[in-house]
XYZ file of C-alpha atoms in Angstrom:
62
model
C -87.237 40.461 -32.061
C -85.463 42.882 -34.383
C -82.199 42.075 -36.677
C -79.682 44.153 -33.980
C -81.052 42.302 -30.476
C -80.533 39.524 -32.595
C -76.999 40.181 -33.697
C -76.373 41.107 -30.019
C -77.743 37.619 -28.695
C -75.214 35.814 -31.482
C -72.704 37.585 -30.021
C -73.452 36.994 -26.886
C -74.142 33.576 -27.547
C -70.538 32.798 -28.983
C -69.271 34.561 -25.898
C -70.724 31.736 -23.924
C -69.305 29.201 -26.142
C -65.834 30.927 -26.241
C -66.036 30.286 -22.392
C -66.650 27.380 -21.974
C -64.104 26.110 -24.031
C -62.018 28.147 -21.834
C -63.188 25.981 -19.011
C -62.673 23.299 -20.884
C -58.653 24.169 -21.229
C -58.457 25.093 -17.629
C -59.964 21.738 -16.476
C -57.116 19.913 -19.089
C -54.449 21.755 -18.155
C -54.666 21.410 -14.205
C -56.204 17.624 -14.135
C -54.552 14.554 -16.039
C -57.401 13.024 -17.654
C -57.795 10.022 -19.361
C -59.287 10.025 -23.340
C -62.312 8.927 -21.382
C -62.806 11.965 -19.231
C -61.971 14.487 -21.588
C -64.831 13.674 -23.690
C -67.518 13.034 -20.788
C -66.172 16.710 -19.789
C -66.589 17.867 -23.353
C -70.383 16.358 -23.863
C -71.043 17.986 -20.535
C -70.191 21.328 -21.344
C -71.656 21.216 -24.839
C -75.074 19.702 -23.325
C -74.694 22.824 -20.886
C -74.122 24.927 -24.337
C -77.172 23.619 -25.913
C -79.356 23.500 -23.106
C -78.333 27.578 -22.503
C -79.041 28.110 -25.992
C -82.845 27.084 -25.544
C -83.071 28.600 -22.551
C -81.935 32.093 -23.936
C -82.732 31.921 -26.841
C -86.874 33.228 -26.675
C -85.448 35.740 -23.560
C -85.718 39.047 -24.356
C -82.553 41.095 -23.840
C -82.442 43.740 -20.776
């Protein structure tokens, strides 16, 4: 994989993560959620993050 499809994947990547969190503050600010929830919600969307990351990470881009 060259250096710029791997810059492009980074970015790409942090996209991903920048979304979710977005999710993350849409969830928060529309349900009222105990301590509790928040973090289930928050190891379910970074388990999502990783489990993207190992998915995509070996795919080559289109």
């Amino acid at each position: 994989m060259g250096k710029i499809e791997e810059k492009i994947k980074q970015d790409l990547m942090g996209e991903i993560f920048a979304d979710s969190f977005k999710i993350y503050e849409f969830i928060d600010n529309r349900f009222k959620l105990s301590e509790e929830e928040r973090t289930l919600i928050i190891s379910k969307l970074n388990g999502l993050n990783n489990d993207l990351t190992l998915i995509l990470k070996e795919i080559k881009l289109s």
